[in-house]
Tab-separated table of C-alpha atoms and ligand atoms in Angstrom:
chain	number	residue	atom	x	y	z
Q	536	UNK	CA	-7.520	0.953	24.682
Q	537	UNK	CA	-4.020	3.169	23.702
Q	538	UNK	CA	-3.142	2.445	20.351
Q	539	UNK	CA	0.098	2.601	19.321
Q	540	UNK	CA	1.557	4.907	16.618
Q	541	UNK	CA	4.483	4.018	14.251
Q	542	UNK	CA	5.221	7.953	14.199
Q	543	UNK	CA	5.905	7.737	17.860
Q	544	UNK	CA	8.305	4.877	17.760
Q	545	UNK	CA	10.104	6.464	14.918
Q	546	UNK	CA	10.441	9.702	17.013
Q	547	UNK	CA	11.365	7.872	19.943
Q	548	UNK	CA	14.260	5.942	18.217
Q	549	UNK	CA	15.457	9.024	16.505
Q	550	UNK	CA	15.948	10.807	20.021
Q	551	UNK	CA	18.111	7.564	21.158
Q	552	UNK	CA	15.716	6.141	23.313
Q	553	UNK	CA	15.425	2.438	23.799
Q	554	UNK	CA	12.262	0.686	22.726
Q	555	UNK	CA	9.889	-1.391	24.745
Q	556	UNK	CA	9.047	-5.005	23.848
Q	557	UNK	CA	5.608	-4.031	23.054
Q	558	UNK	CA	6.771	-1.533	20.679
Q	559	UNK	CA	8.893	-3.823	18.742
Q	560	UNK	CA	6.272	-6.310	18.386
Q	561	UNK	CA	3.773	-3.819	17.144
Q	562	UNK	CA	6.393	-2.745	14.666
Q	563	UNK	CA	7.414	-6.147	13.469
Q	564	UNK	CA	3.486	-7.441	13.290
Q	565	UNK	CA	2.204	-4.440	11.566
Q	566	UNK	CA	5.158	-4.467	8.975
Q	567	UNK	CA	4.659	-8.324	8.201
Q	568	UNK	CA	0.982	-7.935	7.900
Q	569	UNK	CA	1.181	-4.701	5.896
Q	570	UNK	CA	-0.335	-2.331	7.984
Q	571	UNK	CA	2.692	-0.273	8.426
Q	572	UNK	CA	4.354	1.264	5.353
Q	573	UNK	CA	7.570	1.209	3.630
Q	574	UNK	CA	8.111	4.765	4.080
Q	575	UNK	CA	7.892	4.901	7.811
Q	576	UNK	CA	9.894	1.770	8.178
Q	577	UNK	CA	12.470	3.356	5.894
Q	578	UNK	CA	12.831	6.348	8.323
Q	579	UNK	CA	12.844	4.076	11.574
Q	580	UNK	CA	15.721	1.802	10.033
Q	581	UNK	CA	17.686	4.637	9.595
Q	582	UNK	CA	17.185	5.948	12.877
Q	583	UNK	CA	18.354	2.429	14.291
Q	584	UNK	CA	21.031	2.799	11.879
Q	585	UNK	CA	22.446	6.032	13.703
Q	586	UNK	CA	21.104	5.456	17.252
Q	587	UNK	CA	21.792	1.470	17.337
Q	588	UNK	CA	19.873	-0.533	19.866
Q	589	UNK	CA	20.433	-1.866	23.496
Q	590	UNK	CA	20.959	-5.691	23.908
Q	591	UNK	CA	17.571	-5.969	25.218
Q	592	UNK	CA	16.187	-4.502	22.023
Q	593	UNK	CA	18.214	-6.735	19.822
Q	594	UNK	CA	16.743	-9.927	21.443
Q	595	UNK	CA	13.375	-8.581	21.427
Q	596	UNK	CA	13.907	-7.712	17.977
Q	597	UNK	CA	15.233	-11.077	17.149
Q	598	UNK	CA	12.513	-12.873	18.994
Q	599	UNK	CA	9.676	-10.921	16.993
Q	600	UNK	CA	10.930	-11.853	13.733
Q	601	UNK	CA	11.594	-15.402	14.368
Q	602	UNK	CA	8.165	-15.468	15.578
Q	603	UNK	CA	6.555	-13.420	12.225
Q	604	UNK	CA	6.342	-16.719	10.345
Q	605	UNK	CA	6.536	-20.600	10.663
Q	606	UNK	CA	8.829	-21.926	13.188
Q	607	UNK	CA	10.307	-25.515	13.056
Q	608	UNK	CA	9.891	-27.962	15.861
Q	609	UNK	CA	12.499	-30.109	16.191
Q	610	UNK	CA	11.559	-31.641	19.280
Q	611	UNK	CA	10.866	-35.201	17.689
Q	612	UNK	CA	14.577	-35.259	17.294
Q	613	UNK	CA	16.369	-36.656	20.440
Q	614	UNK	CA	19.362	-34.845	21.854
Q	615	UNK	CA	20.738	-31.492	21.703
Q	616	UNK	CA	20.120	-29.958	18.168
Q	617	UNK	CA	23.140	-27.508	17.416
Q	618	UNK	CA	23.218	-25.774	14.423
Q	619	UNK	CA	26.241	-24.023	12.400
Q	620	UNK	CA	26.095	-20.678	10.699
Q	621	UNK	CA	28.553	-18.964	8.560
Q	622	UNK	CA	28.399	-15.330	7.585
Q	623	UNK	CA	29.775	-16.618	4.159
Q	624	UNK	CA	32.808	-17.023	2.484
Q	625	UNK	CA	34.595	-18.358	-0.768
Q	626	UNK	CA	34.989	-21.921	-1.379
Q	627	UNK	CA	33.484	-22.777	2.196
Q	628	UNK	CA	32.919	-26.371	2.223
Q	629	UNK	CA	32.609	-26.873	5.946
Q	630	UNK	CA	28.985	-27.657	6.160
Q	631	UNK	CA	29.533	-30.637	3.774
Q	632	UNK	CA	32.300	-32.182	6.149
Q	633	UNK	CA	31.052	-30.958	9.738
Q	634	UNK	CA	27.737	-32.453	9.253
Q	635	UNK	CA	28.769	-36.144	8.856
Q	636	UNK	CA	31.917	-35.468	11.086
Q	637	UNK	CA	30.129	-34.416	14.222
Q	638	UNK	CA	27.333	-37.024	13.454
Q	639	UNK	CA	29.855	-39.648	13.658
Q	640	UNK	CA	30.574	-38.074	17.149
Q	641	UNK	CA	26.717	-38.667	18.041
Q	642	UNK	CA	25.827	-34.940	17.653
Q	643	UNK	CA	22.177	-34.830	15.961
Q	644	UNK	CA	22.463	-32.407	13.012
Q	645	UNK	CA	19.238	-31.421	11.502
Q	646	UNK	CA	20.499	-28.881	8.782
Q	647	UNK	CA	18.191	-26.733	6.818
Q	648	UNK	CA	20.436	-24.956	3.901
Q	649	UNK	CA	20.369	-22.547	1.249
Q	650	UNK	CA	21.623	-22.112	-2.300
Q	651	UNK	CA	24.152	-19.939	-3.024
Q	652	UNK	CA	24.169	-16.094	-4.435
Q	653	UNK	CA	26.630	-14.168	-5.945
Q	654	UNK	CA	30.149	-15.459	-5.168
Q	655	UNK	CA	29.574	-17.477	-2.313
Q	656	UNK	CA	28.424	-21.152	-3.095
Q	657	UNK	CA	25.360	-22.700	-1.122
Q	658	UNK	CA	25.398	-26.296	0.500
Q	659	UNK	CA	22.174	-27.277	-1.231
Q	660	UNK	CA	24.091	-26.600	-4.601
Q	661	UNK	CA	26.980	-28.672	-3.901
Q	662	UNK	CA	25.054	-31.556	-2.487
Q	663	UNK	CA	23.210	-31.568	-5.925
Q	664	UNK	CA	26.393	-32.147	-7.537
Q	665	UNK	CA	26.112	-35.629	-6.204
Q	666	UNK	CA	23.966	-37.905	-8.595
Q	667	UNK	CA	20.537	-38.640	-7.284
Q	668	UNK	CA	20.801	-36.496	-4.116
Q	669	UNK	CA	17.575	-34.736	-3.351
Q	670	UNK	CA	17.106	-32.105	-0.411
Q	671	UNK	CA	13.264	-32.385	-0.779
Q	672	UNK	CA	11.991	-34.438	2.233
Q	673	UNK	CA	8.872	-34.218	4.288
Q	674	UNK	CA	9.256	-33.192	7.886
Q	675	UNK	CA	8.477	-36.503	9.035
Q	676	UNK	CA	11.258	-37.960	6.756
Q	677	UNK	CA	13.656	-35.326	7.960
Q	678	UNK	CA	13.378	-36.103	11.643
Q	679	UNK	CA	13.486	-39.870	11.240
Q	680	UNK	CA	16.490	-39.637	9.080
Q	681	UNK	CA	18.543	-37.493	11.878
Q	682	UNK	CA	16.976	-39.826	14.755
Q	683	UNK	CA	18.157	-42.946	12.635
Q	684	UNK	CA	21.529	-41.509	11.179
Q	685	UNK	CA	22.070	-38.334	13.227
Q	686	UNK	CA	22.343	-36.025	10.020
Q	687	UNK	CA	20.080	-35.155	7.419
Q	688	UNK	CA	20.071	-31.809	5.386
Q	689	UNK	CA	17.100	-30.379	3.491
Q	690	UNK	CA	16.220	-27.196	1.612
Q	691	UNK	CA	14.424	-24.409	2.975
Q	692	UNK	CA	10.585	-24.607	3.355
Q	693	UNK	CA	7.804	-22.930	4.693
Q	694	UNK	CA	7.121	-19.158	5.430
Q	695	UNK	CA	10.275	-18.750	7.658
Q	696	UNK	CA	10.753	-14.928	9.035
Q	697	UNK	CA	8.782	-13.181	6.695
Q	698	UNK	CA	9.596	-9.929	8.542
Q	699	UNK	CA	13.169	-10.454	7.998
Q	700	UNK	CA	12.600	-10.957	4.054
Q	701	UNK	CA	10.618	-7.677	3.845
Q	702	UNK	CA	13.237	-5.904	5.993
Q	703	UNK	CA	16.258	-7.157	4.083
Q	704	UNK	CA	14.783	-5.960	0.784
Q	705	UNK	CA	13.836	-2.596	2.142
Q	706	UNK	CA	17.390	-2.483	3.945
Q	707	UNK	CA	18.928	-3.094	0.671
Q	708	UNK	CA	17.356	0.106	-1.251
Q	709	UNK	CA	17.651	2.708	1.963
Q	710	UNK	CA	21.552	2.064	2.916
Q	711	UNK	CA	20.666	0.375	6.222
Q	712	UNK	CA	22.269	-3.013	5.574
Q	713	UNK	CA	25.282	-2.369	7.167
Q	714	UNK	CA	23.880	-1.751	10.904
Q	715	UNK	CA	25.301	-4.571	13.554
Q	716	UNK	CA	21.868	-4.784	15.383
Q	717	UNK	CA	20.106	-4.980	11.947
Q	718	UNK	CA	22.306	-7.800	10.724
Q	719	UNK	CA	22.875	-9.708	14.046
Q	720	UNK	CA	18.795	-9.947	14.399
Q	721	UNK	CA	18.363	-10.623	10.776
Q	722	UNK	CA	20.731	-13.672	10.928
Q	723	UNK	CA	19.750	-14.958	14.420
Q	724	UNK	CA	15.974	-14.663	13.611
Q	725	UNK	CA	16.441	-17.408	10.996
Q	726	UNK	CA	18.627	-19.646	13.189
Q	727	UNK	CA	16.170	-19.435	15.886
Q	728	UNK	CA	13.063	-20.079	13.511
Q	729	UNK	CA	14.714	-23.110	12.215
Q	730	UNK	CA	14.483	-24.781	15.540
Q	731	UNK	CA	18.127	-25.030	16.903
Q	732	UNK	CA	18.723	-25.316	20.539
Q	733	UNK	CA	22.258	-24.273	20.431
Q	734	UNK	CA	24.338	-22.436	17.838
Q	735	UNK	CA	27.837	-22.052	16.593
Q	736	UNK	CA	28.517	-18.996	14.467
Q	737	UNK	CA	31.586	-18.816	11.861
Q	738	UNK	CA	31.979	-15.216	11.394
Q	739	UNK	CA	34.304	-14.477	8.546
Q	740	UNK	CA	36.680	-11.678	8.603
Q	741	UNK	CA	39.168	-10.301	5.380
Q	742	UNK	CA	38.872	-9.380	2.163
Q	743	UNK	CA	36.504	-12.175	0.971
Q	744	UNK	CA	33.883	-11.676	4.094
Q	745	UNK	CA	30.804	-9.648	4.447
Q	746	UNK	CA	32.883	-8.221	7.593
Q	747	UNK	CA	36.042	-7.316	5.964
Q	748	UNK	CA	37.330	-5.469	9.050
Q	749	UNK	CA	38.307	-7.291	12.034
Q	750	UNK	CA	36.804	-4.876	14.785
Q	751	UNK	CA	33.399	-5.298	12.973
Q	752	UNK	CA	33.337	-8.954	12.553
Q	753	UNK	CA	34.225	-9.008	16.356
Q	754	UNK	CA	31.334	-6.645	16.852
Q	755	UNK	CA	28.862	-8.964	14.969
Q	756	UNK	CA	30.089	-11.763	16.706
Q	757	UNK	CA	29.415	-10.469	20.269
Q	758	UNK	CA	26.213	-9.045	18.970
Q	759	UNK	CA	25.057	-12.453	17.818
Q	760	UNK	CA	26.263	-14.551	21.000
Q	761	UNK	CA	24.593	-11.926	23.125
Q	762	UNK	CA	21.148	-12.579	21.288
Q	763	UNK	CA	21.374	-16.148	21.305
Q	764	UNK	CA	21.951	-16.411	24.861
Q	765	UNK	CA	19.006	-13.629	25.790
Q	766	UNK	CA	16.481	-15.991	23.890
Q	767	UNK	CA	17.729	-18.936	25.552
Q	768	UNK	CA	19.819	-20.605	23.024
Q	769	UNK	CA	23.434	-21.509	23.835
Q	770	UNK	CA	25.518	-19.638	21.296
Q	771	UNK	CA	29.037	-18.884	20.643
Q	772	UNK	CA	31.096	-17.696	17.782
Q	773	UNK	CA	34.474	-18.259	16.219
Q	774	UNK	CA	36.019	-15.397	14.096
Q	775	UNK	CA	37.811	-16.999	11.146
Q	776	UNK	CA	39.898	-15.666	8.253
Q	777	UNK	CA	38.670	-15.307	4.891
Q	778	UNK	CA	41.334	-13.039	3.293
Q	779	UNK	CA	42.120	-16.261	1.288
Q	780	UNK	CA	39.752	-18.538	-0.368
Q	781	UNK	CA	39.076	-21.609	2.396
Q	782	UNK	CA	40.926	-24.992	1.004
Q	783	UNK	CA	42.231	-25.324	-2.373
Q	784	UNK	CA	39.073	-25.352	-4.372
Q	785	UNK	CA	36.156	-23.137	-5.285
Q	786	UNK	CA	33.117	-24.682	-7.243
Q	787	UNK	CA	30.367	-27.130	-6.418
Q	788	UNK	CA	31.695	-30.478	-7.653
Q	789	UNK	CA	34.974	-29.970	-6.898
Q	790	UNK	CA	34.122	-28.714	-3.286
Q	791	UNK	CA	32.303	-32.159	-2.750
Q	792	UNK	CA	35.610	-33.697	-3.885
Q	793	UNK	CA	37.432	-31.763	-1.431
Q	794	UNK	CA	34.952	-32.463	1.331
Q	795	UNK	CA	35.640	-35.969	0.640
Q	796	UNK	CA	39.267	-35.794	1.007
Q	797	UNK	CA	38.903	-34.109	3.961
Q	798	UNK	CA	36.511	-36.807	5.703
Q	799	UNK	CA	39.305	-39.141	4.721
Q	800	UNK	CA	41.762	-37.207	6.754
Q	801	UNK	CA	43.608	-36.070	3.536
Q	802	UNK	CA	41.937	-32.385	3.406
Q	803	UNK	CA	44.100	-29.189	3.069
Q	804	UNK	CA	45.086	-27.969	6.318
Q	805	UNK	CA	42.931	-24.950	6.851
Q	806	UNK	CA	39.723	-26.435	5.877
Q	807	UNK	CA	40.511	-29.392	8.385
Q	808	UNK	CA	41.638	-27.075	11.225
Q	809	UNK	CA	38.364	-25.082	10.835
Q	810	UNK	CA	36.249	-28.056	10.854
Q	811	UNK	CA	37.755	-29.517	13.889
Q	812	UNK	CA	37.674	-26.082	15.656
Q	813	UNK	CA	33.864	-25.599	14.786
Q	814	UNK	CA	32.955	-29.318	15.203
Q	815	UNK	CA	34.501	-29.516	18.738
Q	816	UNK	CA	32.502	-26.331	19.850
Q	817	UNK	CA	29.199	-28.376	18.319
Q	818	UNK	CA	30.123	-31.603	20.002
Q	819	UNK	CA	30.495	-29.557	23.458
Q	820	UNK	CA	27.348	-27.823	23.017
Q	821	UNK	CA	25.181	-30.908	22.188
Q	822	UNK	CA	26.801	-32.486	25.436
Q	823	UNK	CA	28.707	-35.101	23.438
Q	824	UNK	CA	32.082	-34.203	25.199
Q	825	UNK	CA	33.163	-32.572	28.306
Q	826	UNK	CA	35.735	-30.217	26.955
Q	827	UNK	CA	36.587	-28.838	23.249
Q	828	UNK	CA	40.014	-30.687	23.757
Q	829	UNK	CA	38.251	-34.089	24.205
Q	830	UNK	CA	35.857	-33.507	21.345
Q	831	UNK	CA	38.735	-32.566	19.080
Q	832	UNK	CA	40.512	-35.524	19.800
Q	833	UNK	CA	37.375	-37.906	19.102
Q	834	UNK	CA	36.809	-35.757	15.834
Q	835	UNK	CA	40.246	-36.065	14.451
Q	836	UNK	CA	40.236	-40.021	15.211
Q	837	UNK	CA	37.157	-40.208	13.382
Q	838	UNK	CA	38.518	-38.531	10.216
Q	839	UNK	CA	41.279	-40.996	10.278
Q	840	UNK	CA	39.616	-44.046	10.999
Q	841	UNK	CA	36.867	-43.827	8.441
Q	842	UNK	CA	33.929	-43.292	10.467
Q	843	UNK	CA	33.248	-39.742	9.391
Q	844	UNK	CA	33.579	-41.007	5.720
Q	845	UNK	CA	31.344	-44.068	6.435
Q	846	UNK	CA	28.710	-41.333	8.113
Q	847	UNK	CA	28.867	-39.184	4.771
Q	848	UNK	CA	28.218	-42.568	2.903
Q	849	UNK	CA	25.087	-43.317	5.062
Q	850	UNK	CA	23.910	-39.666	4.536
Q	851	UNK	CA	24.494	-39.591	0.923
Q	852	UNK	CA	22.301	-42.857	0.147
Q	853	UNK	CA	19.809	-41.998	2.823
Q	854	UNK	CA	18.731	-39.129	0.630
Q	855	UNK	CA	19.108	-40.699	-2.857
Q	856	UNK	CA	22.570	-40.008	-3.528
Q	857	UNK	CA	25.088	-42.063	-5.090
Q	858	UNK	CA	27.457	-42.975	-2.333
Q	859	UNK	CA	29.971	-44.507	-5.019
Q	860	UNK	CA	31.287	-40.924	-5.516
Q	861	UNK	CA	33.137	-41.450	-2.223
Q	862	UNK	CA	35.472	-44.068	-3.841
Q	863	UNK	CA	34.853	-42.758	-7.489
Q	864	UNK	CA	34.716	-39.053	-7.388
Q	865	UNK	CA	34.789	-39.253	-11.525
Q	866	UNK	CA	31.222	-40.031	-10.903
Q	867	UNK	CA	30.758	-36.182	-10.116
Q	868	UNK	CA	30.173	-33.882	-12.938
Q	869	UNK	CA	33.192	-32.692	-14.641
Q	870	UNK	CA	34.221	-29.716	-16.740
Q	871	UNK	CA	35.498	-30.149	-20.630
Q	872	UNK	CA	38.468	-28.103	-20.168
Q	873	UNK	CA	41.390	-27.695	-17.573
Q	874	UNK	CA	43.450	-24.386	-17.936
Q	875	UNK	CA	46.177	-23.905	-16.014
Q	876	UNK	CA	47.213	-20.145	-15.054
Q	877	UNK	CA	51.129	-20.031	-14.694
Q	878	UNK	CA	53.067	-17.260	-12.317
Q	879	UNK	CA	54.402	-14.428	-14.469
Q	880	UNK	CA	57.475	-14.183	-11.936
Q	881	UNK	CA	58.913	-16.117	-9.244
Q	882	UNK	CA	58.402	-14.790	-5.612
Q	883	UNK	CA	56.145	-15.621	-2.695
Q	884	UNK	CA	52.448	-15.548	-3.159
Q	885	UNK	CA	51.600	-12.554	-0.725
Q	886	UNK	CA	47.784	-12.312	-1.429
Q	887	UNK	CA	44.628	-14.064	-2.997
Q	888	UNK	CA	41.772	-11.865	-3.137
Q	889	UNK	CA	38.939	-14.091	-2.072
Q	890	UNK	CA	36.170	-11.863	-3.350
Q	891	UNK	CA	37.919	-11.904	-6.704
Q	892	UNK	CA	38.375	-15.552	-6.956
Q	893	UNK	CA	34.592	-16.174	-6.022
Q	894	UNK	CA	33.696	-13.536	-8.892
Q	895	UNK	CA	35.997	-15.564	-11.370
Q	896	UNK	CA	34.218	-18.980	-10.140
Q	897	UNK	CA	30.820	-17.202	-10.976
Q	898	UNK	CA	31.880	-15.926	-14.284
Q	899	UNK	CA	32.597	-19.653	-15.112
Q	900	UNK	CA	29.066	-20.336	-13.905
Q	901	UNK	CA	29.656	-21.985	-10.679
Q	902	UNK	CA	27.658	-19.302	-8.834
Q	903	UNK	CA	24.252	-17.302	-9.502
Q	904	UNK	CA	24.657	-13.764	-10.466
Q	905	UNK	CA	20.881	-13.421	-9.995
Q	906	UNK	CA	18.033	-15.621	-8.047
Q	907	UNK	CA	17.006	-17.109	-11.219
Q	908	UNK	CA	20.409	-17.782	-13.063
Q	909	UNK	CA	21.198	-21.557	-13.527
Q	910	UNK	CA	24.645	-22.879	-12.570
Q	911	UNK	CA	27.258	-25.425	-13.783
Q	912	UNK	CA	27.818	-27.857	-11.199
Q	913	UNK	CA	31.300	-29.007	-12.596
Q	914	UNK	CA	33.155	-25.673	-13.228
Q	915	UNK	CA	35.309	-24.005	-10.823
Q	916	UNK	CA	38.963	-23.201	-9.602
Q	917	UNK	CA	41.726	-25.483	-8.256
Q	918	UNK	CA	44.294	-23.250	-6.183
Q	919	UNK	CA	48.151	-24.670	-6.331
Q	920	UNK	CA	49.510	-21.925	-4.258
Q	921	UNK	CA	48.128	-20.278	-1.064
Q	922	UNK	CA	49.485	-17.099	0.779
Q	923	UNK	CA	53.044	-17.713	1.926
Q	924	UNK	CA	53.988	-20.479	-0.590
Q	925	UNK	CA	57.051	-19.778	-2.760
Q	926	UNK	CA	56.416	-19.890	-6.745
Q	927	UNK	CA	58.706	-20.169	-9.761
Q	928	UNK	CA	57.994	-18.197	-12.966
Q	929	UNK	CA	56.104	-20.351	-15.203
Q	930	UNK	CA	54.735	-22.900	-12.313
Q	931	UNK	CA	51.079	-23.108	-12.172
Q	932	UNK	CA	49.395	-20.900	-9.554
Q	933	UNK	CA	45.602	-22.529	-10.205
Q	934	UNK	CA	43.693	-24.549	-12.727
Q	935	UNK	CA	40.439	-23.556	-13.998
Q	936	UNK	CA	37.925	-26.039	-14.867
Q	937	UNK	CA	35.817	-24.728	-17.535
Q	938	UNK	CA	32.915	-25.362	-20.162
Q	939	UNK	CA	32.257	-22.457	-22.396
Q	940	UNK	CA	32.884	-19.300	-20.406
Q	941	UNK	CA	34.665	-15.956	-21.363
Q	942	UNK	CA	38.122	-17.659	-20.286
Q	943	UNK	CA	40.346	-14.522	-21.010
Q	944	UNK	CA	38.059	-12.046	-18.750
Q	945	UNK	CA	38.362	-14.936	-15.953
Q	946	UNK	CA	42.017	-15.427	-16.740
Q	947	UNK	CA	42.583	-11.664	-16.107
Q	948	UNK	CA	40.433	-11.435	-13.020
Q	949	UNK	CA	42.334	-14.302	-11.523
Q	950	UNK	CA	45.748	-12.710	-12.540
Q	951	UNK	CA	44.319	-9.522	-10.796
Q	952	UNK	CA	43.389	-11.390	-7.693
Q	953	UNK	CA	46.788	-13.195	-6.796
Q	954	UNK	CA	49.910	-11.130	-5.719
Q	955	UNK	CA	53.424	-12.447	-5.977
Q	956	UNK	CA	56.005	-10.602	-4.115
Q	957	UNK	CA	59.581	-10.848	-4.151
Q	958	UNK	CA	60.339	-9.997	-0.440
Q	959	UNK	CA	59.674	-13.431	0.573
Q	960	UNK	CA	58.325	-12.519	4.101
Q	961	UNK	CA	54.886	-13.334	3.490
Q	962	UNK	CA	53.246	-15.844	5.668
Q	963	UNK	CA	50.058	-17.644	5.779
Q	964	UNK	CA	47.320	-15.685	7.834
Q	965	UNK	CA	46.435	-17.172	11.038
Q	966	UNK	CA	42.934	-19.077	10.433
Q	967	UNK	CA	41.019	-18.611	13.761
Q	968	UNK	CA	41.426	-14.929	15.154
Q	969	UNK	CA	39.169	-15.247	18.174
Q	970	UNK	CA	36.613	-17.214	20.083
Q	971	UNK	CA	33.750	-15.507	21.546
Q	972	UNK	CA	31.394	-17.129	24.323
Z	1348	URA	N1	22.939	-11.801	6.180
Z	1348	URA	C1	21.541	-11.717	6.551
Z	1348	URA	O1	21.057	-12.833	6.618
Z	1348	URA	N2	20.971	-10.538	7.111
Z	1348	URA	C2	21.827	-9.491	6.961
Z	1348	URA	O2	21.441	-8.649	7.630
Z	1348	URA	C3	22.940	-9.717	6.365
Z	1348	URA	C4	23.800	-10.697	5.913
Z	1349	CA	CA1	37.332	-24.679	-0.584
C-alpha cells in the first residue's frame, strides 16, 4: 500500500498543480481526526490562497468537509427542500419573512439557523424575542412540523462539518480567510451537511457586507453556484446590495416587528423586494411554480391576502411562541428609552454605512461582541431616512431604542455613519445587482 504524505500535497499545491479527489479526502480526514498537524495545514492553506483551486477541487473539498461530521437526512419530509443562505448583512430580516412566505406557497422550509456574532444578528436570536418561542426540537418533531405546516426553524445541533470549524479557526490566525475557494467551500459544506436539495444564495455586496467589492461578490457567488451544481444540489445566487442596512430597523425585537409588517404587505420596499426575489427563486426550485414571474405573483398575493401572516402565526404557535405578538407587537420586549438623532444640516442622505450602524446596534447590546456575550433583545435602531431621501436640519434621521448603554459613543458612531450631502443628486442604490445560475 502506498501511503500518502501531507508534505507531498503541500508541495503539489505550492507548485500550482490540482489535487486528486483521494488527496483532498486524505487531507480533510487526517486534519479532522488530528493526524495532520496545524503547521502543515497552515502551509497548505497559504498554498491554496496563492494558487487557487479548480472547480473540481472545490467541489471535492466541499463534499469532503460536508462528510466530516453528521449529515442531516431530510428525506422524511415530502417535497423538494430548498434552503436559503445569506452571506450576512445588517438588519437582514429576510429569513423571518421568507420562511412563512414561501411555506404559504407550498414550499417545505426545514431551516437550521444560528445565533448572531458581531454586528450581524442571527435568526434564532430574533425568534427568541417572541415570548415562549423555542428552537430546541427533536429531529422527529422538526420533520413532523415541516410536513404539517411546511415550516419549522431549529437551532444547529449535532456535530456538523467539524473540518470546517477547525479550518476556519486556523484560517482566522493565518491570514487565509480571504480566499474564494476556501470561503465558498466553507459555506457550501454547511448547507450540504444540513440536507437541502436545492439552495438559493443571497450574496451581499457593499459597505456592510463580507464581500465589499462587487467583483469579489460575483466571483464568490459563481464559485458557490458551481460547487452546488457539481455536488448535485441545484444552486443559484442573487447578488444584493448591502451598502446601507436592509429595511428600516436593526435590532432583534424591532426586526420581528418589521417582519410582521412585511408579512402584512406593509414592509419597507427594499426588504419586501428582496424577499419576493429570493422567495420566487425558492418557489421555482421547489417545483411549486413554473417561472419566477408566476411565483412572484403568488407570493405578492399571499403578502396581501393574509396567507403569509397566517402561516407565520401557525409557525410561532407550533414552536411555543405567543402568536398574539402579530396583532399586538407591544408584547415584544421594549427598551426603556427612545432617543432621536436629528440632522445637523439640510440636504440629501448620501450614505449610511451599514457596518457602522451594525456596530452601533452591537454597542446598544443588540449583538454579541464575543460568542459568550448576553444580548438585549429590546434595543436597536430605527432609520427614518435612507439613501436618496431629502432631510431638513433638525428632522429625525433615526431613533435609538436603548436601556443603559454608552449613549454618547453610540450617537457619535451613528452621526459618523450617516452622510448628508448638499448637491441632491444621490439616489437609492439598486437592490438586486445580479442573478447567477
Ligand atoms: N463564512 C463562512 O461560513 N465561511 C467562510 O469561510 C467565510 C464566511
Ligand atoms: Ca431590517
